[in-house]
GROMACS .gro file of C-alpha atoms in nm:
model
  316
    1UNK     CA    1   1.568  -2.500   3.728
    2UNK     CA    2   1.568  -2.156   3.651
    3UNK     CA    3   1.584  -2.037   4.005
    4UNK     CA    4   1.855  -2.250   4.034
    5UNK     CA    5   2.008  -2.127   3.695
    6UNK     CA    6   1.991  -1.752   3.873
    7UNK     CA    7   2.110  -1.799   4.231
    8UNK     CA    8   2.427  -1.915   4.077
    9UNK     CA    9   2.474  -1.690   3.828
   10UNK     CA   10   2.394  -1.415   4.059
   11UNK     CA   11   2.628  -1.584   4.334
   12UNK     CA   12   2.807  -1.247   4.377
   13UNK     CA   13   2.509  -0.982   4.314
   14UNK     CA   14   2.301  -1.064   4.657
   15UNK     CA   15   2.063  -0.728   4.593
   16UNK     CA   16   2.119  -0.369   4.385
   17UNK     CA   17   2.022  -0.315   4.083
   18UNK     CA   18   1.759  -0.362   3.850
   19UNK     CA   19   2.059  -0.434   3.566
   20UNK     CA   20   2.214  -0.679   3.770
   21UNK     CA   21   1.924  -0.859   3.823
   22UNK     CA   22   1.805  -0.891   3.455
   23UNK     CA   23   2.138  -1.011   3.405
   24UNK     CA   24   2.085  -1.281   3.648
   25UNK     CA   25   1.804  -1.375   3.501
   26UNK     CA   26   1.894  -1.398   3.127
   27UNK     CA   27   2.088  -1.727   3.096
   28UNK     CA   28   2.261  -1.590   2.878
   29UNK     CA   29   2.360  -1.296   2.588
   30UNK     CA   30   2.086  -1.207   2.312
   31UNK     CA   31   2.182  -0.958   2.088
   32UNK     CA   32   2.089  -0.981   1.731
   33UNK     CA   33   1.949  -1.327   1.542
   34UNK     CA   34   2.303  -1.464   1.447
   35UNK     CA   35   2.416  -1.443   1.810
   36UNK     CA   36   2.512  -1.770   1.987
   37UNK     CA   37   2.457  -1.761   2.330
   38UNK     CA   38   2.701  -1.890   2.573
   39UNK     CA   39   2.471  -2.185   2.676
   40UNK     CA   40   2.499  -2.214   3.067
   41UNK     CA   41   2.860  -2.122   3.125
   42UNK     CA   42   2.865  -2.052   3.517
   43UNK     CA   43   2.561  -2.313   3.581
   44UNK     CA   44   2.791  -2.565   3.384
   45UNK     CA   45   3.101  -2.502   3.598
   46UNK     CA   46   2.884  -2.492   3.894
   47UNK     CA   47   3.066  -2.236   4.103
   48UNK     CA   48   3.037  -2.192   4.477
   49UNK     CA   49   3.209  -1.921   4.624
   50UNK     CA   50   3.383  -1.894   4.931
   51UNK     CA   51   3.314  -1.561   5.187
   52UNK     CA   52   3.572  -1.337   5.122
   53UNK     CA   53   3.652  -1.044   5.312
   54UNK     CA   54   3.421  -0.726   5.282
   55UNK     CA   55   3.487  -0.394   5.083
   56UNK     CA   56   3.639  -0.170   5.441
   57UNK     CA   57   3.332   0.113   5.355
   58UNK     CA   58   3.055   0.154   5.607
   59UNK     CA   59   2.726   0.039   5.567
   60UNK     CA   60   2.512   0.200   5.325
   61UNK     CA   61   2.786   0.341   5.142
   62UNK     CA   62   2.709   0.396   4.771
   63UNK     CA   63   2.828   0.271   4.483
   64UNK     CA   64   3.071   0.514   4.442
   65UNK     CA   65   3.271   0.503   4.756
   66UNK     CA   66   3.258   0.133   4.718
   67UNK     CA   67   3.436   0.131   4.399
   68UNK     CA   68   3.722   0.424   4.434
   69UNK     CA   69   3.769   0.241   4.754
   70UNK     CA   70   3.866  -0.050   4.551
   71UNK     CA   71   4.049   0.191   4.353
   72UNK     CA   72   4.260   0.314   4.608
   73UNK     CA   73   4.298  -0.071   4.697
   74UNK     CA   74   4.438  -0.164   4.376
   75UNK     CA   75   4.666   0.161   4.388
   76UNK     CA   76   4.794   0.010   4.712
   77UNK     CA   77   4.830  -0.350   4.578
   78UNK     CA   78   4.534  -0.536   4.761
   79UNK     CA   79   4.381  -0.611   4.463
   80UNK     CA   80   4.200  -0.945   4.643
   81UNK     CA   81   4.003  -0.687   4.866
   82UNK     CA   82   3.993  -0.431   4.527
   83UNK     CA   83   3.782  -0.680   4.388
   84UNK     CA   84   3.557  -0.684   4.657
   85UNK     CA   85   3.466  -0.334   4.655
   86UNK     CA   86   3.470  -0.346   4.254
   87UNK     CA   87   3.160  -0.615   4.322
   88UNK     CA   88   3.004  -0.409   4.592
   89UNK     CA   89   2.983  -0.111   4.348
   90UNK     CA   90   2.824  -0.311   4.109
   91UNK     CA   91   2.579  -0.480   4.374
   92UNK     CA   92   2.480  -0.106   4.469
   93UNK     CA   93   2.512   0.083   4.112
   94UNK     CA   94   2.140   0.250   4.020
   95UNK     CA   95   2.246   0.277   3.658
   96UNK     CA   96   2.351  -0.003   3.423
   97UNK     CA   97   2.645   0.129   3.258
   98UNK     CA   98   2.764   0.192   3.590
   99UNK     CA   99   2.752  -0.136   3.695
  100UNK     CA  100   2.928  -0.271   3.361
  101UNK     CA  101   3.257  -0.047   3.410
  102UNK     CA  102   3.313  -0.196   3.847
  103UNK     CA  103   3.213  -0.528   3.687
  104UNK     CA  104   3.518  -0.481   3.450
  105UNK     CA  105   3.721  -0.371   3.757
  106UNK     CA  106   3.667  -0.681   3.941
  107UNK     CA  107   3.695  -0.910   3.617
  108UNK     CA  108   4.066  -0.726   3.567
  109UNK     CA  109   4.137  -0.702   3.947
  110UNK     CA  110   4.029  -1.100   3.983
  111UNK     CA  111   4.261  -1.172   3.676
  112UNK     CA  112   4.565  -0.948   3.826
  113UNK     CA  113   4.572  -1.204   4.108
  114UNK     CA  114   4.516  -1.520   3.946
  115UNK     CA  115   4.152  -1.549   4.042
  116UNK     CA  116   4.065  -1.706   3.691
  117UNK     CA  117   3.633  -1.883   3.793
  118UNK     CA  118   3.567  -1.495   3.930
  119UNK     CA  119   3.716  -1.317   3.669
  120UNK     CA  120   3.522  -1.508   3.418
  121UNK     CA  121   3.243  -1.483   3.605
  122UNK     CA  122   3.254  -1.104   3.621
  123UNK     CA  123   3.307  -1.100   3.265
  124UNK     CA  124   3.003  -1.321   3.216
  125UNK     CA  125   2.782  -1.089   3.432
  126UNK     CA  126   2.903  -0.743   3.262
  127UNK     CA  127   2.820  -0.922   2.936
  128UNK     CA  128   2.471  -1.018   3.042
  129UNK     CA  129   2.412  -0.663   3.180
  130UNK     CA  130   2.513  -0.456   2.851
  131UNK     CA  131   2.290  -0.708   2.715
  132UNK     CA  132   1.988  -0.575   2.877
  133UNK     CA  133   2.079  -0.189   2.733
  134UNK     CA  134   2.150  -0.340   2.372
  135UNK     CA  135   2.559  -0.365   2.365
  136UNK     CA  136   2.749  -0.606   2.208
  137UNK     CA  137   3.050  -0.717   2.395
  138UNK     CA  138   3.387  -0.573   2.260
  139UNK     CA  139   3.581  -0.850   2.115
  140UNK     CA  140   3.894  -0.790   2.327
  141UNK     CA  141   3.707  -0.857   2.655
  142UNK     CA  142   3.503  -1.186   2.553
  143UNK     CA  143   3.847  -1.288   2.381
  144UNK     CA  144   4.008  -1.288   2.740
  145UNK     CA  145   3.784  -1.541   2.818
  146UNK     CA  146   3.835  -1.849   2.606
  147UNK     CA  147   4.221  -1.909   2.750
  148UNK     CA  148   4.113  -1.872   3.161
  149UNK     CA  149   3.853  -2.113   3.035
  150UNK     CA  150   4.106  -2.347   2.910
  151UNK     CA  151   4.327  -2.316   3.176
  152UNK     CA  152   4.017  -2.457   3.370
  153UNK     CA  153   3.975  -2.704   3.177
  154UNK     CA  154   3.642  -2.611   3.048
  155UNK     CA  155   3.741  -2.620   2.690
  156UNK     CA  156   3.404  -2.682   2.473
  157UNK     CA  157   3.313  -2.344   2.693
  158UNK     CA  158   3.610  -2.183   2.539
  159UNK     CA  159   3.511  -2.281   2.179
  160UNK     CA  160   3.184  -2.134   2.270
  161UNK     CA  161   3.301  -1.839   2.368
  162UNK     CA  162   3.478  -1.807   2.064
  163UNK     CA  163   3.182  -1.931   1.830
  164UNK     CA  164   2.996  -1.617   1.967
  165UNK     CA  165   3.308  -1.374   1.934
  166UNK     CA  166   3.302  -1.455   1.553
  167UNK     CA  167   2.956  -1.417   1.494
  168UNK     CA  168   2.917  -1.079   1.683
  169UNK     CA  169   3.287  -0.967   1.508
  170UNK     CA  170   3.280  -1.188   1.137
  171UNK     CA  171   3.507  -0.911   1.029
  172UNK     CA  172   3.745  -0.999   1.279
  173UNK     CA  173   4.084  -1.206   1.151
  174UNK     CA  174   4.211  -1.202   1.517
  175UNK     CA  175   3.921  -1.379   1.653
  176UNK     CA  176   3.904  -1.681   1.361
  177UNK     CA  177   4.293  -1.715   1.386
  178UNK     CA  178   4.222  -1.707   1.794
  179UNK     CA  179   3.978  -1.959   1.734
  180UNK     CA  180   4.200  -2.173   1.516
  181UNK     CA  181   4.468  -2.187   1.767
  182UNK     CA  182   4.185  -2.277   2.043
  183UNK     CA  183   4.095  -2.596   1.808
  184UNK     CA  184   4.467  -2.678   1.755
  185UNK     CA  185   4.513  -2.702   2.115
  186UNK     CA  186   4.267  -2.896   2.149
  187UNK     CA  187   4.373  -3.185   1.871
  188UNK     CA  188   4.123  -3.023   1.624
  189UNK     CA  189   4.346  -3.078   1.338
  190UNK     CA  190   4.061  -3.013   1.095
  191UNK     CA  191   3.857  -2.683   1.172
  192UNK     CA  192   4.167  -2.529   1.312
  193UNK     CA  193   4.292  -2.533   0.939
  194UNK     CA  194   4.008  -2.380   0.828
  195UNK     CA  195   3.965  -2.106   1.070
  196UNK     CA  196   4.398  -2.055   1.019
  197UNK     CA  197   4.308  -2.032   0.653
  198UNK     CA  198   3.983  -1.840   0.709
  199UNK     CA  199   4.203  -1.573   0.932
  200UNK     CA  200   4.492  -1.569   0.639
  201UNK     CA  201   4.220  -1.524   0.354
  202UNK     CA  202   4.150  -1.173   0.549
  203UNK     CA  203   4.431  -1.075   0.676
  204UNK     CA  204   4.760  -1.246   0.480
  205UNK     CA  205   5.020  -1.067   0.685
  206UNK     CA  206   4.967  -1.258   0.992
  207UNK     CA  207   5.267  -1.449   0.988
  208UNK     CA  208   5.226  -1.600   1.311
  209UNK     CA  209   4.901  -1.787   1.206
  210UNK     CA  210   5.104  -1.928   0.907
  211UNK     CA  211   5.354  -2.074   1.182
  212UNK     CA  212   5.088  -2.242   1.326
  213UNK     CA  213   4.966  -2.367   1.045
  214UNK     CA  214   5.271  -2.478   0.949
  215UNK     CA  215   5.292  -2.686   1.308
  216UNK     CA  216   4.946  -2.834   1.228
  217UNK     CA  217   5.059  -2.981   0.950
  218UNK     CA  218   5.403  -3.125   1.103
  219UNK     CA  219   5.219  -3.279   1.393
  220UNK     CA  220   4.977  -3.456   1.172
  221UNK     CA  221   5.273  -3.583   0.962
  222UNK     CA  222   5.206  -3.360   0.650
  223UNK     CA  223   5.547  -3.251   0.586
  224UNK     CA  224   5.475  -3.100   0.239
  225UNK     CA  225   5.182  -2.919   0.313
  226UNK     CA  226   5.371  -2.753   0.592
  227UNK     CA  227   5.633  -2.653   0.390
  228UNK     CA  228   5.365  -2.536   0.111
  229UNK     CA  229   5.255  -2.301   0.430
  230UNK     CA  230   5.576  -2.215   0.524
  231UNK     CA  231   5.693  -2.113   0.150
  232UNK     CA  232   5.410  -1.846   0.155
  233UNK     CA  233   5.504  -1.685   0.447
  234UNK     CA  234   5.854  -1.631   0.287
  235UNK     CA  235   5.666  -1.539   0.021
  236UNK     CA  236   5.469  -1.291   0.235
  237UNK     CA  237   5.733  -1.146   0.385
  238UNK     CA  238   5.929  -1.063   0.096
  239UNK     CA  239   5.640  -0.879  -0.009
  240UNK     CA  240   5.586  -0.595   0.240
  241UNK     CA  241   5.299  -0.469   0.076
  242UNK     CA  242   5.062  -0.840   0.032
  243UNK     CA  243   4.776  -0.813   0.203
  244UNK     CA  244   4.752  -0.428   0.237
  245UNK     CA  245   4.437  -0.229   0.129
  246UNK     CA  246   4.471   0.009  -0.141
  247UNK     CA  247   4.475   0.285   0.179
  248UNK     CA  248   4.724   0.127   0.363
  249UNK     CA  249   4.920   0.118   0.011
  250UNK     CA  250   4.853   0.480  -0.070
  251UNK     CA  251   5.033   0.562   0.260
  252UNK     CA  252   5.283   0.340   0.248
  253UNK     CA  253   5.377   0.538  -0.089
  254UNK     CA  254   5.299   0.874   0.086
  255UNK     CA  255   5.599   0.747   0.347
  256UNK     CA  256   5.800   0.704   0.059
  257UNK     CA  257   5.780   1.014  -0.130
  258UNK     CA  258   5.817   1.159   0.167
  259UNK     CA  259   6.146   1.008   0.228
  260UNK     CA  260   6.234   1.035  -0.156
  261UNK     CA  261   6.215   0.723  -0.217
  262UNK     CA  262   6.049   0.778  -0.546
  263UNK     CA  263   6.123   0.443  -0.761
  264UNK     CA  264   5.901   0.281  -0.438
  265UNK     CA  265   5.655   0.509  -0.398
  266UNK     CA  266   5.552   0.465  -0.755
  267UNK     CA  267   5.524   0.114  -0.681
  268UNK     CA  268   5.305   0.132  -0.412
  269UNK     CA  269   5.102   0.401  -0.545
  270UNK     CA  270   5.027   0.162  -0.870
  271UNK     CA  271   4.957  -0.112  -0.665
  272UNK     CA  272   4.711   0.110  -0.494
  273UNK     CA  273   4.564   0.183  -0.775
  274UNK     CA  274   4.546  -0.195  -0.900
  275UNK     CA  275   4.308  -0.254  -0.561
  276UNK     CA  276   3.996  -0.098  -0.644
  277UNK     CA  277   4.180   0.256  -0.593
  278UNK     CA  278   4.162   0.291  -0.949
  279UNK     CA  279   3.912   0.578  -0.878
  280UNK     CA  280   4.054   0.742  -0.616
  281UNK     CA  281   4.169   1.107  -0.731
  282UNK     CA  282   4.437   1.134  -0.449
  283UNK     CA  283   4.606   0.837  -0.588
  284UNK     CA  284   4.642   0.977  -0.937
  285UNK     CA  285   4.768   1.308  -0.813
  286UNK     CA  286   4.996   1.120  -0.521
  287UNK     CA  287   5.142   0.957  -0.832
  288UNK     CA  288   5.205   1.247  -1.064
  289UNK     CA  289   5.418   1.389  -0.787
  290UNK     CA  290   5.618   1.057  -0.765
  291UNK     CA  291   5.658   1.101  -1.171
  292UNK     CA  292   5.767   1.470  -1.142
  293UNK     CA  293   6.007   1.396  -0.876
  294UNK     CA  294   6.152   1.110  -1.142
  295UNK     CA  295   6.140   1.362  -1.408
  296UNK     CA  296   5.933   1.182  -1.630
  297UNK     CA  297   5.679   1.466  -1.676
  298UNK     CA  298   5.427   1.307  -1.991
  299UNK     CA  299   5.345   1.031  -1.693
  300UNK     CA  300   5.314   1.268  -1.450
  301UNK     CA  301   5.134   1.514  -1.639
  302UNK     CA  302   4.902   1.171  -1.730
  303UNK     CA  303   4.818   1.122  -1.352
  304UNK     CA  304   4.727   1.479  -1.252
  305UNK     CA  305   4.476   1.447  -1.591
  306UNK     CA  306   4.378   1.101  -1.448
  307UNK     CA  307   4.336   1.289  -1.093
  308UNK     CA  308   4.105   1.559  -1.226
  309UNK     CA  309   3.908   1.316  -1.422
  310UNK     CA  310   3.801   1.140  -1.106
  311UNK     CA  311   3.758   1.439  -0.924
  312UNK     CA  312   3.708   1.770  -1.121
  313UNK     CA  313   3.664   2.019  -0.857
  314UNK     CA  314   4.000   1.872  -0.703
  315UNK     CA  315   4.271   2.156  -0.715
  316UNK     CA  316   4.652   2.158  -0.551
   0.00000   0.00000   0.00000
């Protein structure tokens, strides 16, 4: 079974390197305890690819020449015979994060031309290979995955995928409202809530989660709850600063004084200061100006004292 399990994962990688190899042979990516391997993904869809033309290098060539000849191929708009070459450089490659950036070429060159089971292949094998040196994926690359997936029909793959996208990224809203809209599509009325609400919890000023929400709850016949959802995105966006960090706040108030618009900035820089920037010594001081600018000079006199108190050795 495993032999089996390897000869189709490494369907494209017939020799080269010791990388690719160890990727063939993993099943799958292991990178820290909470990670949830994709469980079988190319053995499941049971790919068998068709000869395609070879990369026009001679024999022997290296690595190298194979891939900026797919280069040049893409510049030229063969991007069928690009990917080729992108696959014979990673074949050939001695080192490993050589053979992760030509298997990114050929996953983007096989996407570019609608080539959807060897892009995600591609994809698949560059993950497995920056598993052997210890790299976790980058979030934007396994999220291409989960829609090509879809569009093949292979959806519990695609919730997979995006299982393991949240638990190497929790921090990420993007990938739980990505997820939710995965779920949604697929008539998972339940857990796509959550993961909408989980996405909204971290990052309220996503107001196109909150539309989707709001369609959840129309197609399952909930009329109030969607207009529950819809009344706090009006609510959100009438509010440009909900949801901000007490940095993002601080220079959205910088922006204003800037401008002199002084009234706002003084609102921004004391709702700064009401999100655990109570201690920041910039804020104080960023708010005395905003005071002396208003001419009321005991409040701004107040922050600057505030300022120093925080931060002593702070002088302007």
């Amino acid at each position: 079974q495993e032999a089996q399990k390897s000869s189709k994962l490494g369907g494209r990688l017939r020799s080269g390197s010791e990388a690719c190899s160890a990727a063939r042979n993993s099943g799958g990516l292991r990178f820290t305890t909470v990670f949830v391997k994709l469980p079988g993904l190319l053995l499941l869809m049971g790919w068998v690819h068709a000869e395609s033309s070879d990369c026009p290098v001679p024999s022997g060539s290296s690595s190298f020449d194979a891939g900026n000849k797919g280069i040049e191929l893409m510049k030229a708009g063969n991007k069928e015979l690009a990917a080729t070459c992108f696959w014979r450089a990673a074949d050939t490659a001695e080192r490993s994060e050589e053979v992760v950036g030509w298997l990114k070429n050929a996953a983007q060159a096989s996407e570019e031309i609608g080539n959807m089971q060897d892009a995600v292949e591609a994809w698949q094998q560059m993950f497995d290979v920056q598993q052997s040196i210890d790299i976790v994926p980058d979030l934007h690359q396994l999220a291409r995955l989960p829609p090509m997936l879809m569009k093949l029909g292979l959806h519990q793959q695609a919730v997979d995928v995006w299982q393991t996208a949240i638990q190497l990224h929790p921090n990420s809203a993007e990938a739980k409202a990505n997820f939710g809209a995965t779920l949604h599509q697929l008539g998972m009325y339940e857990d796509a809530a959550k993961f909408y609400e989980a996405a909204l919890q971290m990052k309220p000023e996503m107001h196109a989660v909150y539309d989707n929400l709001a369609s959840l709850y129309r197609e399952k016949g909930e009329q109030q709850k969607a207009q529950e959802v819809q009344s706090r995105l009006n609510n959100v966006k009438s509010n440009k600063s909900s949801g901000k960090t007490y940095m993002q706040l601080q220079e959205m108030g910088l922006n204003s004084l800037n401008a002199g618009k002084y009234e706002e900035a003084e609102r921004f820089f004391l709702e700064a200061l009401g999100k655990q920037g109570g201690d920041n010594y910039a804020i104080h001081f960023n708010l005395g100006l905003a005071y002396f600018f208003l001419r009321q000079w005991d409040k701004s006199l107040a922050s600057y004292s505030k300022s120093l108190e925080h931060n002593p050795n702070f002088s302007h």
